[in-house]
Amino acid sequence: MNDAHNGTRTLSRNGFTLLELLISLLLVGIIAAWGLPNFQALGERIAQTSEVNRFQSAFSLARNTAISQRSQITICPASEGRTACDSEWSGELMIIKGDKTDSVQADDILRVIPAQENTEVAYSRGWSRIRYNSMGYTSGYNGSFAICSGNSVESSMGKKLVLSQLGRLRIDEAPIDC
């Protein structure tokens, strides 16, 4: 630009110098490296909470259905074709009329609860089903479910759900080792 008074040229300075840009990128890199483990831990906690909510919803639905219909209701992990109960509690869950575990027909299935990815669930009693009677009790099926994030490191903590003989599922306050 030409200055009107003395005829000299002035330069306007826009943008960053190379040094300023490198320092900015270095700071962004440090902040990202510091925050990445926190985001991964957040993802694991969200997956565990989602699995806890899935189990609580499924068991509440099964218990309330048994009470309201005054009949036996079975909840179990679904087999590949949803024709029988499986032993893998991390997969889909089926809520079934009656006390069936084999030869389950489509008419017998009240609800299928989809599986949650990247979580592992273990049942302490090893049963492949839990049966609610018409009063909503699970006599003989009480136990606990250990829920761990599937992609977690070995030192991470999981959650424990406890199923009482009254058919209620509660979260144990103490975290478990996965």
Coordinates of N, CA and C in Angstrom, one line a residue:
M1 N 0.8 -1.2 0.0 CA 0.0 0.0 0.0 C 0.9 1.2 0.0
N2 N 0.4 2.2 -0.6 CA 1.1 3.5 -0.6 C 0.6 4.4 0.4
D3 N 1.5 5.0 1.2 CA 1.0 5.9 2.2 C 0.8 7.3 1.5
A4 N -0.3 7.9 1.8 CA -0.6 9.2 1.1 C 0.4 10.3 1.5
H5 N 0.9 10.3 2.7 CA 1.7 11.4 3.1 C 3.2 11.4 2.6
N6 N 3.8 10.3 2.7 CA 5.2 10.3 2.4 C 5.6 9.3 1.2
G7 N 4.6 8.7 0.6 CA 4.9 7.8 -0.5 C 5.6 6.5 -0.2
T8 N 5.7 6.1 1.1 CA 6.3 4.8 1.4 C 5.3 3.7 1.5
R9 N 5.8 2.6 1.4 CA 5.0 1.4 1.4 C 4.9 0.8 2.8
T10 N 3.7 0.4 3.3 CA 3.6 -0.3 4.6 C 3.0 -1.6 4.4
L11 N 3.5 -2.6 5.1 CA 3.0 -4.0 5.0 C 2.1 -4.3 6.2
S12 N 1.0 -4.9 5.9 CA 0.1 -5.4 7.0 C 0.5 -6.8 7.3
R13 N 0.5 -7.2 8.6 CA 0.9 -8.5 9.0 C -0.4 -9.3 9.4
N14 N -0.6 -10.4 8.6 CA -1.8 -11.3 8.9 C -1.2 -12.7 9.1
G15 N -1.8 -13.5 10.0 CA -1.4 -14.9 10.2 C -0.4 -15.1 11.3
F16 N 0.1 -16.3 11.4 CA 1.1 -16.7 12.4 C 2.4 -16.9 11.8
T17 N 3.5 -16.8 12.6 CA 4.8 -17.2 12.1 C 4.9 -18.7 12.3
L18 N 6.0 -19.2 11.7 CA 6.2 -20.7 11.8 C 6.4 -21.1 13.3
L19 N 7.1 -20.3 14.0 CA 7.4 -20.6 15.4 C 6.1 -20.6 16.2
E20 N 5.2 -19.7 16.0 CA 4.0 -19.6 16.7 C 3.1 -20.8 16.4
L21 N 3.1 -21.2 15.1 CA 2.3 -22.3 14.7 C 2.8 -23.6 15.3
L22 N 4.2 -23.8 15.4 CA 4.7 -25.0 16.0 C 4.4 -25.1 17.5
I23 N 4.5 -24.0 18.2 CA 4.2 -24.0 19.6 C 2.7 -24.3 19.8
S24 N 1.9 -23.7 19.0 CA 0.4 -24.0 19.1 C 0.1 -25.5 18.9
L25 N 0.8 -26.1 17.9 CA 0.6 -27.5 17.6 C 1.1 -28.4 18.7
L26 N 2.2 -28.0 19.3 CA 2.8 -28.7 20.4 C 1.9 -28.7 21.6
L27 N 1.3 -27.6 21.9 CA 0.4 -27.5 23.0 C -0.9 -28.3 22.8
V28 N -1.4 -28.3 21.6 CA -2.6 -29.1 21.3 C -2.3 -30.6 21.4
G29 N -1.1 -31.0 21.0 CA -0.6 -32.4 21.1 C -0.5 -32.8 22.5
I30 N 0.0 -32.0 23.4 CA 0.2 -32.3 24.8 C -1.2 -32.5 25.5
I31 N -2.1 -31.5 25.2 CA -3.4 -31.6 25.8 C -4.2 -32.9 25.3
A32 N -4.0 -33.2 24.0 CA -4.7 -34.4 23.5 C -4.1 -35.7 24.1
A33 N -2.8 -35.7 24.3 CA -2.2 -36.9 24.9 C -2.6 -37.1 26.3
W34 N -2.7 -36.0 27.0 CA -3.2 -36.0 28.4 C -4.6 -36.5 28.5
G35 N -5.5 -36.0 27.6 CA -6.9 -36.3 27.7 C -7.3 -37.7 27.1
L36 N -6.5 -38.3 26.3 CA -7.0 -39.5 25.6 C -7.3 -40.7 26.6
P37 N -6.4 -40.9 27.6 CA -6.8 -42.0 28.6 C -8.1 -41.7 29.3
N38 N -8.3 -40.4 29.6 CA -9.6 -40.1 30.3 C -10.8 -40.4 29.4
F39 N -10.7 -40.2 28.1 CA -11.8 -40.5 27.2 C -12.0 -42.0 27.1
Q40 N -10.9 -42.7 27.1 CA -11.0 -44.2 27.0 C -11.7 -44.7 28.2
A41 N -11.3 -44.2 29.4 CA -11.9 -44.7 30.7 C -13.4 -44.3 30.7
L42 N -13.7 -43.1 30.1 CA -15.1 -42.7 30.1 C -15.9 -43.6 29.2
G43 N -15.4 -44.0 28.1 CA -16.1 -45.0 27.2 C -16.3 -46.3 27.9
E44 N -15.4 -46.8 28.7 CA -15.6 -48.1 29.4 C -16.7 -47.9 30.5
R45 N -16.7 -46.8 31.2 CA -17.7 -46.5 32.2 C -19.1 -46.5 31.6
I46 N -19.2 -45.8 30.4 CA -20.4 -45.7 29.7 C -20.9 -47.1 29.3
A47 N -20.0 -47.9 28.8 CA -20.4 -49.3 28.3 C -20.9 -50.1 29.5
Q48 N -20.2 -50.0 30.7 CA -20.6 -50.7 31.9 C -22.0 -50.2 32.4
T49 N -22.2 -48.9 32.4 CA -23.4 -48.4 32.8 C -24.6 -48.8 31.9
S50 N -24.3 -48.8 30.6 CA -25.3 -49.2 29.7 C -25.7 -50.7 29.9
E51 N -24.7 -51.5 30.1 CA -25.0 -53.0 30.4 C -25.8 -53.1 31.7
V52 N -25.4 -52.4 32.7 CA -26.2 -52.4 34.0 C -27.6 -52.0 33.7
N53 N -27.8 -51.0 33.0 CA -29.2 -50.5 32.7 C -30.0 -51.6 31.9
R54 N -29.3 -52.2 30.9 CA -29.9 -53.3 30.1 C -30.4 -54.4 31.0
F55 N -29.6 -54.8 31.9 CA -29.9 -55.9 32.8 C -31.1 -55.5 33.8
Q56 N -30.9 -54.3 34.3 CA -32.0 -53.9 35.2 C -33.3 -53.8 34.5
S57 N -33.3 -53.3 33.3 CA -34.6 -53.1 32.6 C -35.2 -54.5 32.2
A58 N -34.3 -55.4 31.8 CA -34.8 -56.7 31.4 C -35.3 -57.5 32.6
F59 N -34.6 -57.5 33.7 CA -35.1 -58.2 34.9 C -36.4 -57.6 35.5
S60 N -36.4 -56.3 35.4 CA -37.6 -55.6 35.9 C -38.8 -55.9 35.1
L61 N -38.6 -56.0 33.8 CA -39.7 -56.3 32.8 C -40.2 -57.8 33.1
A62 N -39.2 -58.7 33.2 CA -39.6 -60.1 33.5 C -40.3 -60.2 34.8
R63 N -39.8 -59.6 35.8 CA -40.5 -59.7 37.1 C -41.9 -59.1 37.1
N64 N -42.0 -57.9 36.5 CA -43.3 -57.2 36.5 C -44.3 -58.0 35.6
T65 N -43.8 -58.6 34.5 CA -44.7 -59.4 33.7 C -45.2 -60.7 34.4
A66 N -44.3 -61.3 35.2 CA -44.7 -62.5 36.0 C -45.8 -62.1 37.0
I67 N -45.6 -61.0 37.6 CA -46.6 -60.6 38.6 C -47.9 -60.2 38.0
S68 N -47.8 -59.4 36.9 CA -49.1 -58.9 36.3 C -49.8 -60.0 35.6
Q69 N -49.1 -61.0 35.0 CA -49.8 -62.0 34.3 C -50.1 -63.3 35.2
R70 N -49.6 -63.2 36.4 CA -49.7 -64.3 37.4 C -49.3 -65.6 36.8
S71 N -48.1 -65.6 36.2 CA -47.6 -66.8 35.6 C -46.1 -66.8 35.7
Q72 N -45.5 -68.0 35.4 CA -44.0 -68.1 35.4 C -43.5 -67.4 34.1
I73 N -42.4 -66.7 34.3 CA -41.7 -66.0 33.2 C -40.2 -66.4 33.4
T74 N -39.6 -66.7 32.3 CA -38.1 -67.1 32.3 C -37.4 -66.0 31.5
I75 N -36.2 -65.7 32.0 CA -35.3 -64.8 31.3 C -34.0 -65.6 31.2
C76 N -33.5 -65.5 29.9 CA -32.2 -66.3 29.7 C -31.5 -65.7 28.5
P77 N -30.2 -66.0 28.3 CA -29.5 -65.6 27.1 C -30.0 -66.4 25.9
A78 N -30.2 -65.7 24.8 CA -30.7 -66.4 23.6 C -29.6 -67.1 22.9
S79 N -30.0 -68.3 22.3 CA -29.1 -69.1 21.5 C -29.1 -68.4 20.1
E80 N -28.3 -69.0 19.2 CA -28.1 -68.4 17.9 C -29.4 -68.1 17.1
G81 N -30.3 -69.1 17.1 CA -31.6 -68.9 16.4 C -32.7 -68.6 17.3
R82 N -32.5 -68.2 18.5 CA -33.5 -67.9 19.5 C -34.5 -69.0 19.7
T83 N -34.0 -70.3 19.7 CA -34.8 -71.4 19.9 C -34.6 -72.1 21.2
A84 N -33.6 -71.6 21.9 CA -33.3 -72.2 23.2 C -32.5 -71.2 24.1
C85 N -32.3 -71.5 25.3 CA -31.5 -70.7 26.2 C -30.0 -71.1 26.1
D86 N -29.2 -70.1 26.1 CA -27.7 -70.3 26.0 C -27.1 -70.1 27.4
S87 N -25.8 -70.2 27.5 CA -25.2 -69.9 28.8 C -24.4 -68.6 28.8
E88 N -24.3 -67.9 27.7 CA -23.5 -66.7 27.5 C -24.4 -65.5 27.8
W89 N -24.3 -64.9 29.0 CA -25.1 -63.8 29.5 C -24.7 -62.5 28.8
S90 N -23.6 -62.4 28.1 CA -23.2 -61.2 27.4 C -24.0 -61.0 26.1
G91 N -24.7 -62.0 25.6 CA -25.5 -61.9 24.4 C -26.9 -61.4 24.6
E92 N -27.7 -61.6 23.6 CA -29.1 -61.2 23.7 C -29.8 -61.9 24.8
L93 N -30.8 -61.2 25.4 CA -31.6 -61.8 26.5 C -33.0 -62.0 26.0
M94 N -33.6 -63.2 26.3 CA -35.0 -63.4 25.9 C -35.8 -63.5 27.2
I95 N -37.0 -62.9 27.1 CA -38.0 -63.1 28.1 C -39.1 -64.0 27.6
I96 N -39.3 -65.1 28.2 CA -40.1 -66.2 27.7 C -41.3 -66.5 28.6
K97 N -42.4 -66.8 28.0 CA -43.6 -67.3 28.8 C -43.3 -68.7 29.3
G98 N -43.6 -68.9 30.6 CA -43.5 -70.3 31.2 C -42.0 -70.6 31.6
D99 N -41.7 -71.9 31.6 CA -40.5 -72.4 32.1 C -39.7 -73.1 31.0
K100 N -39.7 -72.6 29.8 CA -39.1 -73.2 28.7 C -37.6 -72.8 28.6
T101 N -36.8 -73.8 28.3 CA -35.4 -73.5 28.0 C -34.9 -74.1 26.6
D102 N -35.7 -75.1 26.2 CA -35.4 -75.7 24.9 C -36.7 -75.6 24.1
S103 N -36.6 -75.8 22.8 CA -37.7 -75.8 21.9 C -38.6 -74.5 22.1
V104 N -38.0 -73.4 22.1 CA -38.7 -72.1 22.3 C -39.2 -71.7 21.0
Q105 N -40.5 -71.5 20.9 CA -41.2 -71.0 19.7 C -41.3 -69.5 19.7
A106 N -41.5 -68.9 18.6 CA -41.6 -67.5 18.5 C -42.7 -66.9 19.3
D107 N -43.8 -67.7 19.4 CA -45.0 -67.2 20.2 C -44.7 -67.2 21.7
D108 N -43.7 -68.0 22.2 CA -43.3 -68.0 23.6 C -42.5 -66.8 24.0
I109 N -41.8 -66.2 23.0 CA -40.9 -65.1 23.4 C -41.7 -63.8 23.5
L110 N -41.6 -63.2 24.7 CA -42.3 -61.9 25.0 C -41.5 -60.7 24.5
R111 N -40.2 -60.8 24.7 CA -39.3 -59.7 24.4 C -37.9 -60.2 24.2
V112 N -37.1 -59.6 23.2 CA -35.7 -59.9 23.1 C -35.0 -58.6 23.3
I113 N -34.0 -58.6 24.2 CA -33.2 -57.4 24.6 C -31.9 -57.6 23.9
P114 N -31.6 -56.7 23.0 CA -30.3 -56.8 22.2 C -29.1 -56.8 23.1
A115 N -28.0 -57.3 22.5 CA -26.8 -57.4 23.3 C -26.0 -56.1 23.2
Q116 N -25.2 -55.9 24.2 CA -24.4 -54.7 24.3 C -23.0 -55.1 23.9
E117 N -22.4 -54.4 22.9 CA -21.0 -54.8 22.5 C -20.0 -54.3 23.5
N118 N -18.8 -55.0 23.4 CA -17.7 -54.7 24.3 C -17.9 -54.8 25.8
T119 N -18.8 -55.7 26.2 CA -18.9 -56.0 27.6 C -19.0 -57.5 27.8
E120 N -18.5 -57.9 29.0 CA -18.6 -59.3 29.3 C -19.4 -59.4 30.6
V121 N -20.3 -60.4 30.6 CA -21.1 -60.7 31.8 C -20.9 -62.1 32.2
A122 N -20.7 -62.3 33.5 CA -20.6 -63.7 34.1 C -21.6 -63.8 35.2
Y123 N -22.3 -64.9 35.3 CA -23.3 -65.2 36.3 C -22.6 -66.1 37.3
S124 N -22.7 -65.8 38.6 CA -21.9 -66.5 39.6 C -22.5 -68.0 39.8
R125 N -23.7 -68.2 39.6 CA -24.3 -69.5 39.8 C -24.2 -70.4 38.6
G126 N -23.9 -69.8 37.4 CA -23.8 -70.7 36.2 C -25.0 -71.1 35.6
W127 N -26.2 -70.7 36.0 CA -27.4 -71.1 35.4 C -27.6 -70.5 34.0
S128 N -28.3 -71.2 33.2 CA -28.5 -70.6 31.8 C -29.9 -70.0 31.7
R129 N -30.6 -69.8 32.9 CA -31.9 -69.1 32.9 C -32.2 -68.7 34.3
I130 N -33.1 -67.8 34.4 CA -33.7 -67.4 35.7 C -35.2 -67.3 35.6
R131 N -35.9 -68.0 36.5 CA -37.3 -68.1 36.4 C -38.0 -67.3 37.5
Y132 N -38.9 -66.5 37.1 CA -39.8 -65.8 38.0 C -41.1 -66.5 38.2
N133 N -41.5 -66.7 39.5 CA -42.8 -67.3 39.7 C -43.9 -66.2 39.7
S134 N -45.1 -66.6 39.9 CA -46.2 -65.6 39.7 C -46.2 -64.5 40.8
M135 N -45.4 -64.7 41.9 CA -45.3 -63.7 42.9 C -44.1 -62.8 42.6
G136 N -43.3 -63.1 41.5 CA -42.1 -62.3 41.2 C -40.9 -62.7 41.9
Y137 N -40.9 -63.9 42.5 CA -39.7 -64.4 43.2 C -38.9 -65.2 42.3
T138 N -37.6 -65.3 42.6 CA -36.6 -66.1 41.9 C -36.0 -67.2 42.8
S139 N -36.8 -67.8 43.6 CA -36.3 -68.8 44.6 C -35.3 -69.8 43.9
G140 N -34.1 -69.8 44.5 CA -33.1 -70.8 44.0 C -32.2 -70.2 42.8
Y141 N -32.6 -69.1 42.3 CA -31.8 -68.5 41.2 C -31.0 -67.2 41.6
N142 N -31.0 -66.9 42.9 CA -30.3 -65.8 43.4 C -28.8 -65.9 43.1
G143 N -28.1 -64.9 42.9 CA -26.7 -64.9 42.6 C -26.3 -63.5 42.2
S144 N -25.1 -63.4 41.5 CA -24.6 -62.1 41.1 C -24.1 -62.2 39.7
F145 N -24.1 -61.0 39.1 CA -23.6 -60.8 37.7 C -22.4 -59.9 37.8
A146 N -21.3 -60.3 37.2 CA -20.1 -59.5 37.1 C -20.1 -58.9 35.7
I147 N -20.1 -57.5 35.6 CA -20.1 -56.8 34.3 C -18.8 -56.1 34.2
C148 N -18.1 -56.4 33.1 CA -16.8 -55.8 32.8 C -16.8 -55.3 31.3
S149 N -16.1 -54.3 31.1 CA -15.9 -53.8 29.8 C -15.0 -54.7 29.0
G150 N -15.4 -55.1 27.8 CA -14.6 -56.1 27.1 C -13.3 -55.6 26.6
N151 N -13.1 -54.3 26.3 CA -11.8 -53.8 25.8 C -11.0 -53.1 26.9
S152 N -11.3 -53.4 28.1 CA -10.6 -52.8 29.2 C -9.2 -53.4 29.5
V153 N -8.4 -52.7 30.2 CA -7.1 -53.3 30.6 C -7.4 -54.1 31.8
E154 N -6.5 -55.0 32.2 CA -6.7 -56.0 33.2 C -6.9 -55.4 34.6
S155 N -6.4 -54.2 34.8 CA -6.6 -53.6 36.2 C -7.8 -52.7 36.3
S156 N -8.7 -52.8 35.3 CA -9.9 -51.9 35.4 C -10.9 -52.5 36.4
M157 N -11.9 -51.7 36.7 CA -12.9 -52.1 37.7 C -14.2 -52.3 36.9
G158 N -15.0 -53.3 37.4 CA -16.3 -53.6 36.9 C -17.4 -53.3 37.9
K159 N -18.6 -53.7 37.5 CA -19.7 -53.6 38.4 C -20.3 -54.9 38.7
K160 N -21.0 -55.0 39.8 CA -21.6 -56.3 40.2 C -23.1 -56.0 40.5
L161 N -23.9 -56.9 39.9 CA -25.4 -56.8 40.1 C -25.7 -58.0 40.9
V162 N -26.5 -57.8 42.0 CA -26.9 -58.9 42.9 C -28.4 -59.2 42.7
L163 N -28.8 -60.4 42.4 CA -30.2 -60.8 42.3 C -30.6 -61.5 43.5
S164 N -31.6 -60.9 44.2 CA -32.1 -61.5 45.4 C -33.2 -62.6 45.1
Q165 N -33.5 -63.4 46.2 CA -34.6 -64.4 46.0 C -35.9 -63.7 45.8
L166 N -36.1 -62.5 46.1 CA -37.3 -61.7 45.9 C -37.4 -61.3 44.4
G167 N -36.4 -61.5 43.6 CA -36.4 -61.2 42.2 C -35.9 -59.8 41.9
R168 N -35.4 -59.1 42.9 CA -34.9 -57.7 42.6 C -33.4 -57.7 42.3
L169 N -33.0 -56.9 41.4 CA -31.7 -56.8 41.0 C -31.1 -55.4 41.5
R170 N -30.0 -55.5 42.2 CA -29.4 -54.2 42.8 C -27.9 -54.2 42.4
I171 N -27.4 -52.9 42.4 CA -26.0 -52.7 42.1 C -25.2 -52.8 43.4
D172 N -24.2 -53.7 43.5 CA -23.3 -53.7 44.6 C -22.4 -52.5 44.6
E173 N -22.3 -51.8 45.7 CA -21.5 -50.6 45.8 C -20.0 -50.8 45.5
A174 N -19.5 -51.9 46.0 CA -18.1 -52.2 45.8 C -17.7 -52.6 44.4
P175 N -16.8 -51.9 43.8 CA -16.4 -52.3 42.4 C -15.6 -53.7 42.4
I176 N -15.7 -54.3 41.3 CA -15.0 -55.6 41.2 C -13.8 -55.5 40.2
D177 N -12.8 -56.4 40.4 CA -11.7 -56.4 39.5 C -12.1 -57.2 38.2
C178 N -11.7 -56.7 37.1 CA -12.0 -57.4 35.9 C -10.8 -58.2 35.3

